[in-house]
Short mmCIF file of C-alpha atoms in Angstrom, two decimals:
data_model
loop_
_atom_site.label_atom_id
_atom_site.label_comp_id
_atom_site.label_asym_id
_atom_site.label_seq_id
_atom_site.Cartn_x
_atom_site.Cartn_y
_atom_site.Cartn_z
CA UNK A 11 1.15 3.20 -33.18
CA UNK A 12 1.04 1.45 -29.60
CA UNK A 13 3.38 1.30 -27.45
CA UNK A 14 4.98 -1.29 -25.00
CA UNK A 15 5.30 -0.19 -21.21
CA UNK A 16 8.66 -1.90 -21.07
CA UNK A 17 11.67 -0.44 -22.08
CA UNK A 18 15.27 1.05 -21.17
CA UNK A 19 17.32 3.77 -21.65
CA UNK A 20 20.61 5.77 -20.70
CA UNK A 21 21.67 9.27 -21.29
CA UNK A 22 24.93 10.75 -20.46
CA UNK A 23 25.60 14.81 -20.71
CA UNK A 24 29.40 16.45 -19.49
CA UNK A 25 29.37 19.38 -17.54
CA UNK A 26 32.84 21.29 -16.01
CA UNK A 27 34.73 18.21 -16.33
CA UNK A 28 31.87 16.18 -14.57
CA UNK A 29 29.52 14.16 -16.51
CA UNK A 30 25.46 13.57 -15.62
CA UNK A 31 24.07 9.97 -15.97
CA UNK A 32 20.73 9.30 -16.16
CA UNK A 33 19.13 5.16 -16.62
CA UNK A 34 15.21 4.63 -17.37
CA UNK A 35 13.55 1.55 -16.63
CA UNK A 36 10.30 0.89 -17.30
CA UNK A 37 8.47 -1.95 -16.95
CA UNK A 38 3.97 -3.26 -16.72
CA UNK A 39 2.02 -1.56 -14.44
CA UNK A 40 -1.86 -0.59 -13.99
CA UNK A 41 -1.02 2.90 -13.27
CA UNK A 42 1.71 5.12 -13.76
CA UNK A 43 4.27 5.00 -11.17
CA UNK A 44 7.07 6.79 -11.23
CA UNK A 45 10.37 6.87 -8.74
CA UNK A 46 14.07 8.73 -8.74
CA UNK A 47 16.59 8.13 -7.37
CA UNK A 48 19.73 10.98 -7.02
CA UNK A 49 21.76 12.12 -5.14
CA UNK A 50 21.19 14.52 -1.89
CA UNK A 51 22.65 17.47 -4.38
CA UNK A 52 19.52 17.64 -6.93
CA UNK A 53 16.86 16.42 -4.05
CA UNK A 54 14.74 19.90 -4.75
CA UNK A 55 14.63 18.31 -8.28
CA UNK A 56 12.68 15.34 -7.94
CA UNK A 57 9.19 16.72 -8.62
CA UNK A 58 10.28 18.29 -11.57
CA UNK A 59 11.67 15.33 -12.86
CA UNK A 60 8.82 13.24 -12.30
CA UNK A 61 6.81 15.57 -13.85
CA UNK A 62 9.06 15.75 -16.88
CA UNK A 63 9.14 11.43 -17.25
CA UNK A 64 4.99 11.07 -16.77
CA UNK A 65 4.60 13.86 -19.45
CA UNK A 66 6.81 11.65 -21.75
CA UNK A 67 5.60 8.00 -19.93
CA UNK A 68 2.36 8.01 -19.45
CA UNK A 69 1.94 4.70 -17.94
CA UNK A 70 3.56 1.81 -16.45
CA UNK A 71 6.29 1.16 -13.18
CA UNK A 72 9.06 4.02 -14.27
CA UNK A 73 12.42 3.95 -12.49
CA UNK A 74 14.91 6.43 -12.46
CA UNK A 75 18.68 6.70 -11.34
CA UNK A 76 20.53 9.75 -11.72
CA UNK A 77 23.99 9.66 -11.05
CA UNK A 78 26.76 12.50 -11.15
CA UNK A 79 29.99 10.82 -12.18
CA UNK A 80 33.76 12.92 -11.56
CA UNK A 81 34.02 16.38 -10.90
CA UNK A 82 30.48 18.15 -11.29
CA UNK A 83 30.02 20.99 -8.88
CA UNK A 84 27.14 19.90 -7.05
CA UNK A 85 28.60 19.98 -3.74
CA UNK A 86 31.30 20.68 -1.26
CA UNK A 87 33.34 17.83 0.81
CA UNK A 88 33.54 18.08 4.63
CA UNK A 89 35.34 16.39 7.12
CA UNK A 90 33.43 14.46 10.00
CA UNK A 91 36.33 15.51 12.53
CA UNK A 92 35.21 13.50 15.63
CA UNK A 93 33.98 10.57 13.45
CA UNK A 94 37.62 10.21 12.24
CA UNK A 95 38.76 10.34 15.66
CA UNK A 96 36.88 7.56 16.66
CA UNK A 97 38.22 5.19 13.59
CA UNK A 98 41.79 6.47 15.03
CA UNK A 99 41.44 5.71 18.24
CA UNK A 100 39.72 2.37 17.25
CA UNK A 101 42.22 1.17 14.96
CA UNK A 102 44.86 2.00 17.29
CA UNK A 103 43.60 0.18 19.94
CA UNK A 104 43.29 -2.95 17.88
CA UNK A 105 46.89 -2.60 16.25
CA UNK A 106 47.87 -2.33 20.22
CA UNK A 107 46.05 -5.14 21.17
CA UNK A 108 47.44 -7.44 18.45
CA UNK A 109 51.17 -6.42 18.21
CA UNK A 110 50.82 -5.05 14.78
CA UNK A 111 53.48 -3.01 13.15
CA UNK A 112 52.97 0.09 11.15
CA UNK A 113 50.96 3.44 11.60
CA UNK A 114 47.12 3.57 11.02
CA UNK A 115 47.32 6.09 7.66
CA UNK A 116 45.28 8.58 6.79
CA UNK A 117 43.66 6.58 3.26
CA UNK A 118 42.77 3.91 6.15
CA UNK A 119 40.35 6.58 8.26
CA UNK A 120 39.37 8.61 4.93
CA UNK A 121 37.61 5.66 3.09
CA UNK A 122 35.57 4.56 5.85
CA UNK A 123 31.81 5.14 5.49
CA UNK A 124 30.90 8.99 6.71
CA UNK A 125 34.42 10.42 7.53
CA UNK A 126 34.16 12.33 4.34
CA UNK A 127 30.55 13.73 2.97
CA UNK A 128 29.58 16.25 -0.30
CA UNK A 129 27.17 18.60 0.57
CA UNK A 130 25.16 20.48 -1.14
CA UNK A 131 26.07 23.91 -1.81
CA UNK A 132 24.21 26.77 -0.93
CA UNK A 133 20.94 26.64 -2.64
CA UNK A 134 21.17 29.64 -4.57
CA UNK A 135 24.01 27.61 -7.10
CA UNK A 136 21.20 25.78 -7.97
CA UNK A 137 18.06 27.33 -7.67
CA UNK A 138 16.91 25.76 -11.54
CA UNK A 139 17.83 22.57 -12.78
CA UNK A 140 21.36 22.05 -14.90
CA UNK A 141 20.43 22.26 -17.91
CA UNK A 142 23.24 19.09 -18.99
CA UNK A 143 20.78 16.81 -16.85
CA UNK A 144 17.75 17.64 -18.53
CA UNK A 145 19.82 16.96 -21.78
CA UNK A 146 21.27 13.55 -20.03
CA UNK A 147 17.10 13.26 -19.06
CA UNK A 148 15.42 14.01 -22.09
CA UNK A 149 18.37 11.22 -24.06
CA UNK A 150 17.40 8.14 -21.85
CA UNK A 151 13.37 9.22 -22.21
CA UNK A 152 13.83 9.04 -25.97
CA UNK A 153 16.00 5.92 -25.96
CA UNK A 154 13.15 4.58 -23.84
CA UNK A 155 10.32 5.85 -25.86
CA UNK A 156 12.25 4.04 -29.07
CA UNK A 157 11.88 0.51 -27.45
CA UNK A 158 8.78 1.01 -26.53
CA UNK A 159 7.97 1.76 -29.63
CA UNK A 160 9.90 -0.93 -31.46
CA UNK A 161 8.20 -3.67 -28.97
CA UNK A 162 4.73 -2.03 -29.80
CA UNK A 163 4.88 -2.47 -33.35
CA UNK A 164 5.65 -6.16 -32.67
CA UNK A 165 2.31 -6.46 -30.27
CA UNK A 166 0.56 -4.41 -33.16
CA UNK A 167 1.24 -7.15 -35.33
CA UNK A 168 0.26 -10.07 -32.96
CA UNK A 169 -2.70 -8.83 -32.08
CA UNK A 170 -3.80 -7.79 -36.10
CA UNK A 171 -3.19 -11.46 -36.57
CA UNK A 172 -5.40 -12.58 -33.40
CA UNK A 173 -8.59 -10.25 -34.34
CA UNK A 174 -8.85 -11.65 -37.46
CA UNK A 175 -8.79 -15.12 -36.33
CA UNK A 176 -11.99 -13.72 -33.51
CA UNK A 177 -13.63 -11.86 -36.86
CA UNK A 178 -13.10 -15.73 -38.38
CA UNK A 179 -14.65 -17.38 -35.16
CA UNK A 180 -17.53 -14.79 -34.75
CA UNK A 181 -18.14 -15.74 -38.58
CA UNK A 182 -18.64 -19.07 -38.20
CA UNK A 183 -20.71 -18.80 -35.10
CA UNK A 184 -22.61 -16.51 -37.02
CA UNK A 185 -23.58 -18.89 -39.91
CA UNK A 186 -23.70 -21.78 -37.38
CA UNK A 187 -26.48 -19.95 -35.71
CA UNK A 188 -29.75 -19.98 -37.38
CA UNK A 189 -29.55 -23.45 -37.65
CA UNK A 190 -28.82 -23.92 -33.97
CA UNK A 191 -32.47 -21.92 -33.97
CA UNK A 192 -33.90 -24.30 -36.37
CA UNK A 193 -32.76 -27.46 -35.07
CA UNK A 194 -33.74 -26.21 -31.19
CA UNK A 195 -37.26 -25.11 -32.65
CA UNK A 196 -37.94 -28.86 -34.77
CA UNK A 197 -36.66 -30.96 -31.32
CA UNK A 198 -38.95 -28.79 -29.09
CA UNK A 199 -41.58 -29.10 -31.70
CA UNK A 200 -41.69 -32.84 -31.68
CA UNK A 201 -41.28 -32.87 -27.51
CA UNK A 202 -44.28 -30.99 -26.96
CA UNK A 203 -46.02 -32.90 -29.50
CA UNK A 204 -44.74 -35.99 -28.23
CA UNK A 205 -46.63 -34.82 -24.71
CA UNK A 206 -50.08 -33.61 -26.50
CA UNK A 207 -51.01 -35.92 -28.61
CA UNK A 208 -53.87 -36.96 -26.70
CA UNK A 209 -54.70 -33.09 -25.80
CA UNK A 210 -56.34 -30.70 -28.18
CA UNK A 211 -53.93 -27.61 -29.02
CA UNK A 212 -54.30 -25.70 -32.43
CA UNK A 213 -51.29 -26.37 -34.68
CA UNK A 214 -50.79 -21.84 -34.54
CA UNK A 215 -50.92 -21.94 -30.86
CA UNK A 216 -47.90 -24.68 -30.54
CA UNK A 217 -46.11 -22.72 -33.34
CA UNK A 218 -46.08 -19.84 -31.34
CA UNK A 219 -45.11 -21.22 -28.22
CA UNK A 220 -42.26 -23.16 -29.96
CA UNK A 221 -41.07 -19.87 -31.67
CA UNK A 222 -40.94 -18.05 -28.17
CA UNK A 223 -39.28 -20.75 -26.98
CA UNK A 224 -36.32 -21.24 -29.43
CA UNK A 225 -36.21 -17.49 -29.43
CA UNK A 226 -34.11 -18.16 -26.33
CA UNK A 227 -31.30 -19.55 -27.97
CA UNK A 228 -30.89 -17.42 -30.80
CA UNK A 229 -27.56 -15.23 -30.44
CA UNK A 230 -28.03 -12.62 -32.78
CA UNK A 231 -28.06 -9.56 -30.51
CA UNK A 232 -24.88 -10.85 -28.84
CA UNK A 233 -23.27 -11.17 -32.54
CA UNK A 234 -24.16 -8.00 -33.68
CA UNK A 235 -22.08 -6.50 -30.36
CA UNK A 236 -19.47 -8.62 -30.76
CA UNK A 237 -18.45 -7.13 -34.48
CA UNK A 238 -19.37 -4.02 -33.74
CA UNK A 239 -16.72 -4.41 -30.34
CA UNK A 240 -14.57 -5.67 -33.17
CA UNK A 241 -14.75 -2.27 -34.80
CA UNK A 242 -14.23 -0.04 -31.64
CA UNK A 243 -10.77 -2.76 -31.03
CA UNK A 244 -9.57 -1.46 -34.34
CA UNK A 245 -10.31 2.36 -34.26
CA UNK A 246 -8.79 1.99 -30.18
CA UNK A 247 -5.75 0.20 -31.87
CA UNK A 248 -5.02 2.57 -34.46
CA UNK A 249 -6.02 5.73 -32.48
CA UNK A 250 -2.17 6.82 -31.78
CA UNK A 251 -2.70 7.53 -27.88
CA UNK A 252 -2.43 5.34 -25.08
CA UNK A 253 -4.76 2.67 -25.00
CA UNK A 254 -4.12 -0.28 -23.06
CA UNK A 255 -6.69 0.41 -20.47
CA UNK A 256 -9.33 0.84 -23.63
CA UNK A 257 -8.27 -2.35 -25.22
CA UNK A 258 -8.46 -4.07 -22.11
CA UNK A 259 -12.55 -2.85 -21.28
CA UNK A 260 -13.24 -4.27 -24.94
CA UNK A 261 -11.85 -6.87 -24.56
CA UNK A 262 -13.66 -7.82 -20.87
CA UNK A 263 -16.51 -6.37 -22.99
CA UNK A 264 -16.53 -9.13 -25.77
CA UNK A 265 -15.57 -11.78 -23.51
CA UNK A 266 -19.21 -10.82 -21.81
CA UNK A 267 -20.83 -11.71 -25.22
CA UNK A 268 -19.06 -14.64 -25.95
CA UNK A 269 -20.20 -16.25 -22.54
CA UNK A 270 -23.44 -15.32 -23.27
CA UNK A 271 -23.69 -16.80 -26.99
CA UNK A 272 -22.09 -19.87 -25.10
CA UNK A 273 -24.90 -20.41 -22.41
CA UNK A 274 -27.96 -19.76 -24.84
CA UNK A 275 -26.48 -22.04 -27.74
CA UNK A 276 -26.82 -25.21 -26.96
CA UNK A 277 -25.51 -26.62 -29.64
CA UNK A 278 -21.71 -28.71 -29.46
CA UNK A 279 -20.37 -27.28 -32.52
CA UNK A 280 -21.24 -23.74 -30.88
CA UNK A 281 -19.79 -24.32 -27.88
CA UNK A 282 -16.16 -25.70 -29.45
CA UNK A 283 -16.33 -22.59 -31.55
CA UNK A 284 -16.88 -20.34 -28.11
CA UNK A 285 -14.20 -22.36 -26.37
CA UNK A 286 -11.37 -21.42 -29.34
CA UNK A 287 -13.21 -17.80 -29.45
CA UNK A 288 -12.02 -17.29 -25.48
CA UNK A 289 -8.63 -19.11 -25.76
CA UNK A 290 -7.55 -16.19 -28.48
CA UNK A 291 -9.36 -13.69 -26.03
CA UNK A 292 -6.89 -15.00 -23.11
CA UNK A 293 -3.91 -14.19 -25.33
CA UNK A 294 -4.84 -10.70 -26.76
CA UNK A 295 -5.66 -9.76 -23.29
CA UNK A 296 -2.32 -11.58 -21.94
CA UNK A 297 -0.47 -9.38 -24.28
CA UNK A 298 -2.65 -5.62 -23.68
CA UNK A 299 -1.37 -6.02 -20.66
CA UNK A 300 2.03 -5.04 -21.80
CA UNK A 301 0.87 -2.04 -23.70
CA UNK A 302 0.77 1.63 -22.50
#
């Protein structure tokens, strides 16, 4: 089943009183893209976790925020001495210099941006990832991978009910065809005669010439690759593995065709049928491009 390449999803694991969130957020994109953002603490982890989202997401723009909520051991506080000296001396000046009442308190200096930093431990705590992210990880991928999914089988159906309406189409320009052929040949027939009647041309020789000539506009080589791009669409849709790129060649692919049936039929019923044929092209291809 196909899949869309938008989608969310959150995970949540506890560890020591702490708790790991992780949010996914993927959304259309040629390529697959993937970015995390953490905190300083699990920095050495990035590449791992990218690696473990593109094995699960194989394409599309992929964010990912990690965030370590309470009291998870991933770090130690410290005190940015002379930084809180500064606020001191800065907010006493200005309670000085406006007559304010009162003593500049410690919450004041504390919550200002810097004074007070986690660090990360020493390395060696956490030389492998915690295991209660990957769980927290591994949740939001699947919640992910379940919209995706749930969107996909949507598209599936939208675009089961557009390639039959092309397979109706292609019909009809198929069966409009060889009388496109026939009409083209008779017209020519009578121009040419039209121009030689005082001249003296066998009857087989202007046959052949007029066969040659409405030869041109005969479109069954182009029909014959259009169903059989038809076929390929439906063993691509129903392959199980990520196929927007495929989808989108075949379709480029049968859009080629249809241009070409267009320019060698000259014929007005022809060309309203390739103008409806490209219209339904424009929105299967509007919607592959929101499938992985």
């Amino acid at each position: 089943m196909i899949k869309s390449m938008t989608g969310y999803g959150k995970g949540e694991s506890t560890h020591e009183g702490g708790r790991f969130v992780v949010e996914v957020r993927c959304v259309n994109h040629r390529y697959g893209e993937v970015t995390v953002k953490l905190p300083r603490a699990l920095m050495q982890f990035e590449n791992e976790i990218k690696k473990r989202v593109a094995e699960r997401l194989v394409r599309g723009k992929i964010d990912v925020f990690i965030q370590v909520e309470n009291a998870v051991s991933l770090g130690v506080p410290t005190a940015n001495l002379p930084l809180a000296r500064g606020y001191l001396k800065a907010f006493t000046s200005i309670k000085e210099a406006l007559g304010l009442e009162g003593e500049v308190k410690l919450s004041l200096i504390a919550c200002q941006r810097d004074v007070v930093t986690v660090a990360a431990e020493a390395e060696a705590t956490l030389e492998e990832i915690p295991p209660e992210l990957v769980v927290a990880l591994e949740d939001a991928l699947r919640r992910v991978d379940e919209m995706r999914l749930f969107e996909g089988e949507s598209l599936y159906a939208d675009f089961q009910k557009r390639r039959e309406v092309l397979a109706q189409l292609i019909a009809k320009v198929g069966a409009r065809s060889p009388l496109v052929v026939q009409e083209y040949a008779q017209r020519l027939k009578e121009r040419i005669g039209q121009l030689l009647t005082e001249g003296n041309v066998p009857e087989e020789r202007l046959a052949v010439e007029v066969a040659l000539l409405a030869d041109k506009c005969d479109v069954t080589e182009e029909l014959v690759r259009l169903e059989s791009h038809l076929r390929q669409f439906d063993e691509t849709l129903n392959s199980g593995e990520p196929v927007g790129r495929k989808l989108d060649f075949l379709l480029q692919e049968i859009n080629r065709e249809v241009n070409t049936t267009g320019s060698k039929a000259n014929d007005a019923q022809m060309a309203a049928l390739v103008v409806e044929l490209k219209a339904e092209l424009e929105k299967i291809r509007e919607q592959v491009q929101n499938i992985e």
